[in-house]
């Protein structure tokens, strides 16, 4: 009996001693890649939540709200905005729409993608997508081309029954871009990207008088804004020049002949 009790006590002590080690060796839940992504959305252009490309932003809202996000897009990029709206278990048919505006708040057309979709009654979620045209480094003032700077995403329901107004919804928004390169390059660039001022601060000059200046949005591409003049088109242009020179030398060599004829005095 004493031997049995001693063995039981020893096993119990070994188990207690080993349990911290087991707990330490067990994998702890790792933070997701989008752990730093925003979890709320703005309600207007001025309060749009800034998000980075490649991260999934989430937000809770109500059916009928206008949800706004903003993201940076540089020259040569072709952004694709995707949104997922998770609907309540019971609801009538409703239509959701995603719109994208540039830094001048001009609505940009989608090249392709389901910009507007209708969720049937009882559908658990609806997915939207909008692929913009390639962002240009420079454009004519009268044109509506997408330019480098801040872009705004607006997500809202456009067709909803009165009974479903105000029902809670969960949203996810993600922006990814494809680098088009020199095929979309143009001659010229903007002096500054179309990034709006989000605040105003006061500064005191030498005469102790206060001046106000706009504080620009801190959001920008990871590698900074491009200058707009360099693209891989320069490489292809230089390579074409070298090939043209070689072709000219080869053509001259083939057509110049053997030189002056020997019979000519």
Short mmCIF file of N, CA, C and O in Angstrom, two decimals, residues 110-169:
data_model
loop_
_atom_site.label_atom_id
_atom_site.label_comp_id
_atom_site.label_asym_id
_atom_site.label_seq_id
_atom_site.Cartn_x
_atom_site.Cartn_y
_atom_site.Cartn_z
N UNK A 110 -15.12 50.81 -63.67
CA UNK A 110 -14.50 49.50 -63.49
C UNK A 110 -14.29 48.85 -64.85
O UNK A 110 -15.20 48.82 -65.67
N UNK A 111 -13.07 48.35 -65.08
CA UNK A 111 -12.83 47.60 -66.31
C UNK A 111 -13.65 46.32 -66.33
O UNK A 111 -14.24 45.96 -67.34
N UNK A 112 -13.64 45.63 -65.24
CA UNK A 112 -14.44 44.42 -65.10
C UNK A 112 -14.61 44.12 -63.62
O UNK A 112 -13.96 44.71 -62.76
N UNK A 113 -15.49 43.19 -63.33
CA UNK A 113 -15.80 42.85 -61.95
C UNK A 113 -17.26 43.10 -61.64
O UNK A 113 -17.92 43.93 -62.27
N UNK A 114 -17.77 42.38 -60.65
CA UNK A 114 -19.16 42.52 -60.24
C UNK A 114 -19.26 43.68 -59.26
O UNK A 114 -19.15 43.50 -58.05
N UNK A 115 -19.45 44.87 -59.80
CA UNK A 115 -19.53 46.07 -58.97
C UNK A 115 -20.84 46.14 -58.19
O UNK A 115 -20.89 46.67 -57.08
N UNK A 116 -21.90 45.60 -58.73
CA UNK A 116 -23.22 45.58 -58.08
C UNK A 116 -23.76 44.16 -58.12
O UNK A 116 -23.74 43.51 -59.17
N UNK A 117 -24.25 43.70 -56.96
CA UNK A 117 -24.80 42.35 -56.89
C UNK A 117 -26.01 42.35 -55.97
O UNK A 117 -26.07 43.10 -54.99
N UNK A 118 -26.96 41.48 -56.30
CA UNK A 118 -28.17 41.32 -55.50
C UNK A 118 -28.10 40.01 -54.75
O UNK A 118 -27.88 38.95 -55.35
N UNK A 119 -28.26 40.10 -53.43
CA UNK A 119 -28.28 38.91 -52.58
C UNK A 119 -29.72 38.46 -52.40
O UNK A 119 -30.57 39.24 -51.94
N UNK A 120 -30.01 37.24 -52.75
CA UNK A 120 -31.36 36.71 -52.59
C UNK A 120 -31.71 36.57 -51.12
O UNK A 120 -30.83 36.62 -50.25
N UNK A 121 -32.97 36.42 -50.84
CA UNK A 121 -33.41 36.30 -49.45
C UNK A 121 -32.76 35.10 -48.80
O UNK A 121 -32.75 33.99 -49.35
N UNK A 122 -32.20 35.31 -47.61
CA UNK A 122 -31.56 34.24 -46.87
C UNK A 122 -30.13 33.97 -47.24
O UNK A 122 -29.48 33.14 -46.60
N UNK A 123 -29.56 34.68 -48.24
CA UNK A 123 -28.17 34.48 -48.63
C UNK A 123 -27.26 34.94 -47.50
O UNK A 123 -27.46 36.01 -46.92
N UNK A 124 -26.23 34.16 -47.22
CA UNK A 124 -25.36 34.48 -46.09
C UNK A 124 -24.38 35.61 -46.38
O UNK A 124 -23.98 36.33 -45.47
N UNK A 125 -23.98 35.78 -47.63
CA UNK A 125 -23.00 36.82 -47.95
C UNK A 125 -23.10 37.19 -49.42
O UNK A 125 -23.70 36.46 -50.23
N UNK A 126 -22.50 38.31 -49.77
CA UNK A 126 -22.43 38.77 -51.15
C UNK A 126 -21.03 39.32 -51.39
O UNK A 126 -20.47 40.00 -50.53
N UNK A 127 -20.45 39.00 -52.54
CA UNK A 127 -19.09 39.41 -52.87
C UNK A 127 -19.12 40.37 -54.06
O UNK A 127 -19.80 40.13 -55.05
N UNK A 128 -18.34 41.44 -53.94
CA UNK A 128 -18.24 42.46 -54.97
C UNK A 128 -16.79 42.64 -55.38
O UNK A 128 -15.87 42.35 -54.60
N UNK A 129 -16.57 43.14 -56.59
CA UNK A 129 -15.21 43.36 -57.08
C UNK A 129 -15.23 44.46 -58.12
O UNK A 129 -16.21 44.64 -58.85
N UNK A 130 -14.13 45.21 -58.18
CA UNK A 130 -13.99 46.29 -59.16
C UNK A 130 -12.52 46.43 -59.51
O UNK A 130 -11.69 46.72 -58.64
N UNK A 131 -12.18 46.19 -60.77
CA UNK A 131 -10.83 46.37 -61.27
C UNK A 131 -10.76 47.67 -62.05
O UNK A 131 -11.45 47.83 -63.06
N UNK A 132 -9.95 48.59 -61.59
CA UNK A 132 -9.85 49.91 -62.21
C UNK A 132 -8.94 49.87 -63.43
O UNK A 132 -8.23 48.89 -63.68
N UNK A 133 -8.96 50.96 -64.17
CA UNK A 133 -7.99 51.13 -65.25
C UNK A 133 -6.61 51.38 -64.66
O UNK A 133 -6.46 51.71 -63.48
N UNK A 134 -5.58 51.21 -65.48
CA UNK A 134 -4.21 51.42 -65.01
C UNK A 134 -4.00 52.89 -64.63
O UNK A 134 -4.38 53.79 -65.38
N UNK A 135 -3.40 53.11 -63.48
CA UNK A 135 -3.13 54.47 -63.01
C UNK A 135 -2.06 55.10 -63.89
O UNK A 135 -1.00 54.51 -64.11
N UNK A 136 -2.34 56.29 -64.39
CA UNK A 136 -1.41 56.99 -65.28
C UNK A 136 -0.60 58.01 -64.50
O UNK A 136 -1.06 58.57 -63.50
N UNK A 137 0.63 58.26 -64.96
CA UNK A 137 1.48 59.23 -64.28
C UNK A 137 1.08 60.66 -64.63
O UNK A 137 1.42 61.60 -63.89
N UNK A 138 0.35 60.84 -65.72
CA UNK A 138 -0.01 62.20 -66.16
C UNK A 138 -1.21 62.09 -67.08
O UNK A 138 -1.41 61.07 -67.74
N UNK A 139 -2.03 63.12 -67.11
CA UNK A 139 -3.23 63.10 -67.94
C UNK A 139 -3.63 64.52 -68.28
O UNK A 139 -3.21 65.48 -67.61
N UNK A 140 -4.44 64.67 -69.32
CA UNK A 140 -4.98 65.96 -69.68
C UNK A 140 -6.01 66.42 -68.64
O UNK A 140 -6.68 65.58 -68.02
N UNK A 141 -6.15 67.73 -68.42
CA UNK A 141 -7.10 68.21 -67.41
C UNK A 141 -8.54 67.79 -67.69
O UNK A 141 -9.32 67.61 -66.76
N UNK A 142 -8.88 67.64 -68.97
CA UNK A 142 -10.27 67.32 -69.29
C UNK A 142 -10.55 65.82 -69.20
O UNK A 142 -11.70 65.40 -69.25
N UNK A 143 -9.50 65.01 -69.06
CA UNK A 143 -9.68 63.56 -69.05
C UNK A 143 -10.07 63.07 -67.66
O UNK A 143 -9.85 63.75 -66.66
N UNK A 144 -10.63 61.90 -67.63
CA UNK A 144 -11.05 61.28 -66.37
C UNK A 144 -10.17 60.08 -66.04
O UNK A 144 -10.61 59.12 -65.41
N UNK A 145 -8.90 60.15 -66.46
CA UNK A 145 -7.99 59.04 -66.23
C UNK A 145 -7.62 58.93 -64.76
O UNK A 145 -7.49 59.95 -64.06
N UNK A 146 -7.43 57.73 -64.24
CA UNK A 146 -6.97 57.57 -62.85
C UNK A 146 -5.53 58.05 -62.71
O UNK A 146 -4.67 57.72 -63.53
N UNK A 147 -5.26 58.83 -61.69
CA UNK A 147 -3.96 59.44 -61.46
C UNK A 147 -3.40 58.97 -60.12
O UNK A 147 -4.14 58.54 -59.24
N UNK A 148 -2.08 59.07 -59.92
CA UNK A 148 -1.49 58.63 -58.65
C UNK A 148 -2.04 59.43 -57.46
O UNK A 148 -2.25 60.64 -57.56
N UNK A 149 -2.26 58.75 -56.37
CA UNK A 149 -2.75 59.42 -55.17
C UNK A 149 -3.68 58.53 -54.37
O UNK A 149 -3.63 57.31 -54.45
N UNK A 150 -4.53 59.17 -53.61
CA UNK A 150 -5.47 58.47 -52.74
C UNK A 150 -6.74 58.10 -53.50
O UNK A 150 -7.25 58.90 -54.28
N UNK A 151 -7.22 56.89 -53.26
CA UNK A 151 -8.47 56.44 -53.85
C UNK A 151 -9.43 56.06 -52.72
O UNK A 151 -9.02 55.56 -51.67
N UNK A 152 -10.71 56.33 -52.95
CA UNK A 152 -11.73 56.10 -51.94
C UNK A 152 -12.62 54.94 -52.38
O UNK A 152 -12.99 54.83 -53.55
N UNK A 153 -12.97 54.10 -51.43
CA UNK A 153 -13.89 52.98 -51.66
C UNK A 153 -15.15 53.25 -50.85
O UNK A 153 -15.08 53.51 -49.65
N UNK A 154 -16.29 53.20 -51.51
CA UNK A 154 -17.57 53.37 -50.83
C UNK A 154 -18.41 52.12 -51.02
O UNK A 154 -18.65 51.69 -52.14
N UNK A 155 -18.85 51.56 -49.92
CA UNK A 155 -19.67 50.35 -49.93
C UNK A 155 -21.01 50.67 -49.29
O UNK A 155 -21.06 51.20 -48.17
N UNK A 156 -22.09 50.35 -49.99
CA UNK A 156 -23.42 50.63 -49.46
C UNK A 156 -24.44 49.74 -50.15
O UNK A 156 -24.15 49.13 -51.19
N UNK A 157 -25.62 49.67 -49.57
CA UNK A 157 -26.74 48.94 -50.17
C UNK A 157 -27.60 49.94 -50.93
O UNK A 157 -27.88 51.04 -50.46
N UNK A 158 -27.97 49.60 -52.16
CA UNK A 158 -28.71 50.52 -53.02
C UNK A 158 -30.16 50.12 -53.19
O UNK A 158 -30.97 50.88 -53.71
N UNK A 159 -30.50 48.91 -52.78
CA UNK A 159 -31.88 48.45 -52.87
C UNK A 159 -32.17 47.59 -51.64
O UNK A 159 -31.61 46.51 -51.48
N UNK A 160 -33.04 48.10 -50.76
CA UNK A 160 -33.27 47.45 -49.48
C UNK A 160 -34.71 47.68 -49.05
O UNK A 160 -35.26 48.77 -49.23
N UNK A 161 -35.30 46.65 -48.48
CA UNK A 161 -36.66 46.81 -47.95
C UNK A 161 -36.62 47.56 -46.62
O UNK A 161 -35.60 47.55 -45.92
N UNK A 162 -37.70 48.20 -46.28
CA UNK A 162 -37.76 48.96 -45.04
C UNK A 162 -37.57 48.08 -43.82
O UNK A 162 -36.97 48.48 -42.82
N UNK A 163 -38.05 46.84 -43.89
CA UNK A 163 -37.95 45.94 -42.74
C UNK A 163 -36.50 45.57 -42.44
O UNK A 163 -36.15 45.30 -41.28
N UNK A 164 -35.63 45.56 -43.46
CA UNK A 164 -34.24 45.18 -43.27
C UNK A 164 -33.33 46.36 -42.97
O UNK A 164 -32.13 46.18 -42.75
N UNK A 165 -33.86 47.57 -42.98
CA UNK A 165 -33.04 48.74 -42.73
C UNK A 165 -32.50 48.72 -41.30
O UNK A 165 -33.25 48.58 -40.34
N UNK A 166 -31.19 48.84 -41.17
CA UNK A 166 -30.56 48.85 -39.86
C UNK A 166 -30.10 47.51 -39.36
O UNK A 166 -29.53 47.43 -38.26
N UNK A 167 -30.31 46.43 -40.12
CA UNK A 167 -29.83 45.12 -39.69
C UNK A 167 -28.31 45.10 -39.66
O UNK A 167 -27.65 45.69 -40.53
N UNK A 168 -27.69 44.43 -38.70
CA UNK A 168 -26.23 44.41 -38.61
C UNK A 168 -25.59 43.59 -39.73
O UNK A 168 -26.10 42.53 -40.12
N UNK A 169 -24.48 44.08 -40.25
CA UNK A 169 -23.72 43.39 -41.29
C UNK A 169 -22.23 43.48 -40.95
O UNK A 169 -21.79 44.40 -40.27
#
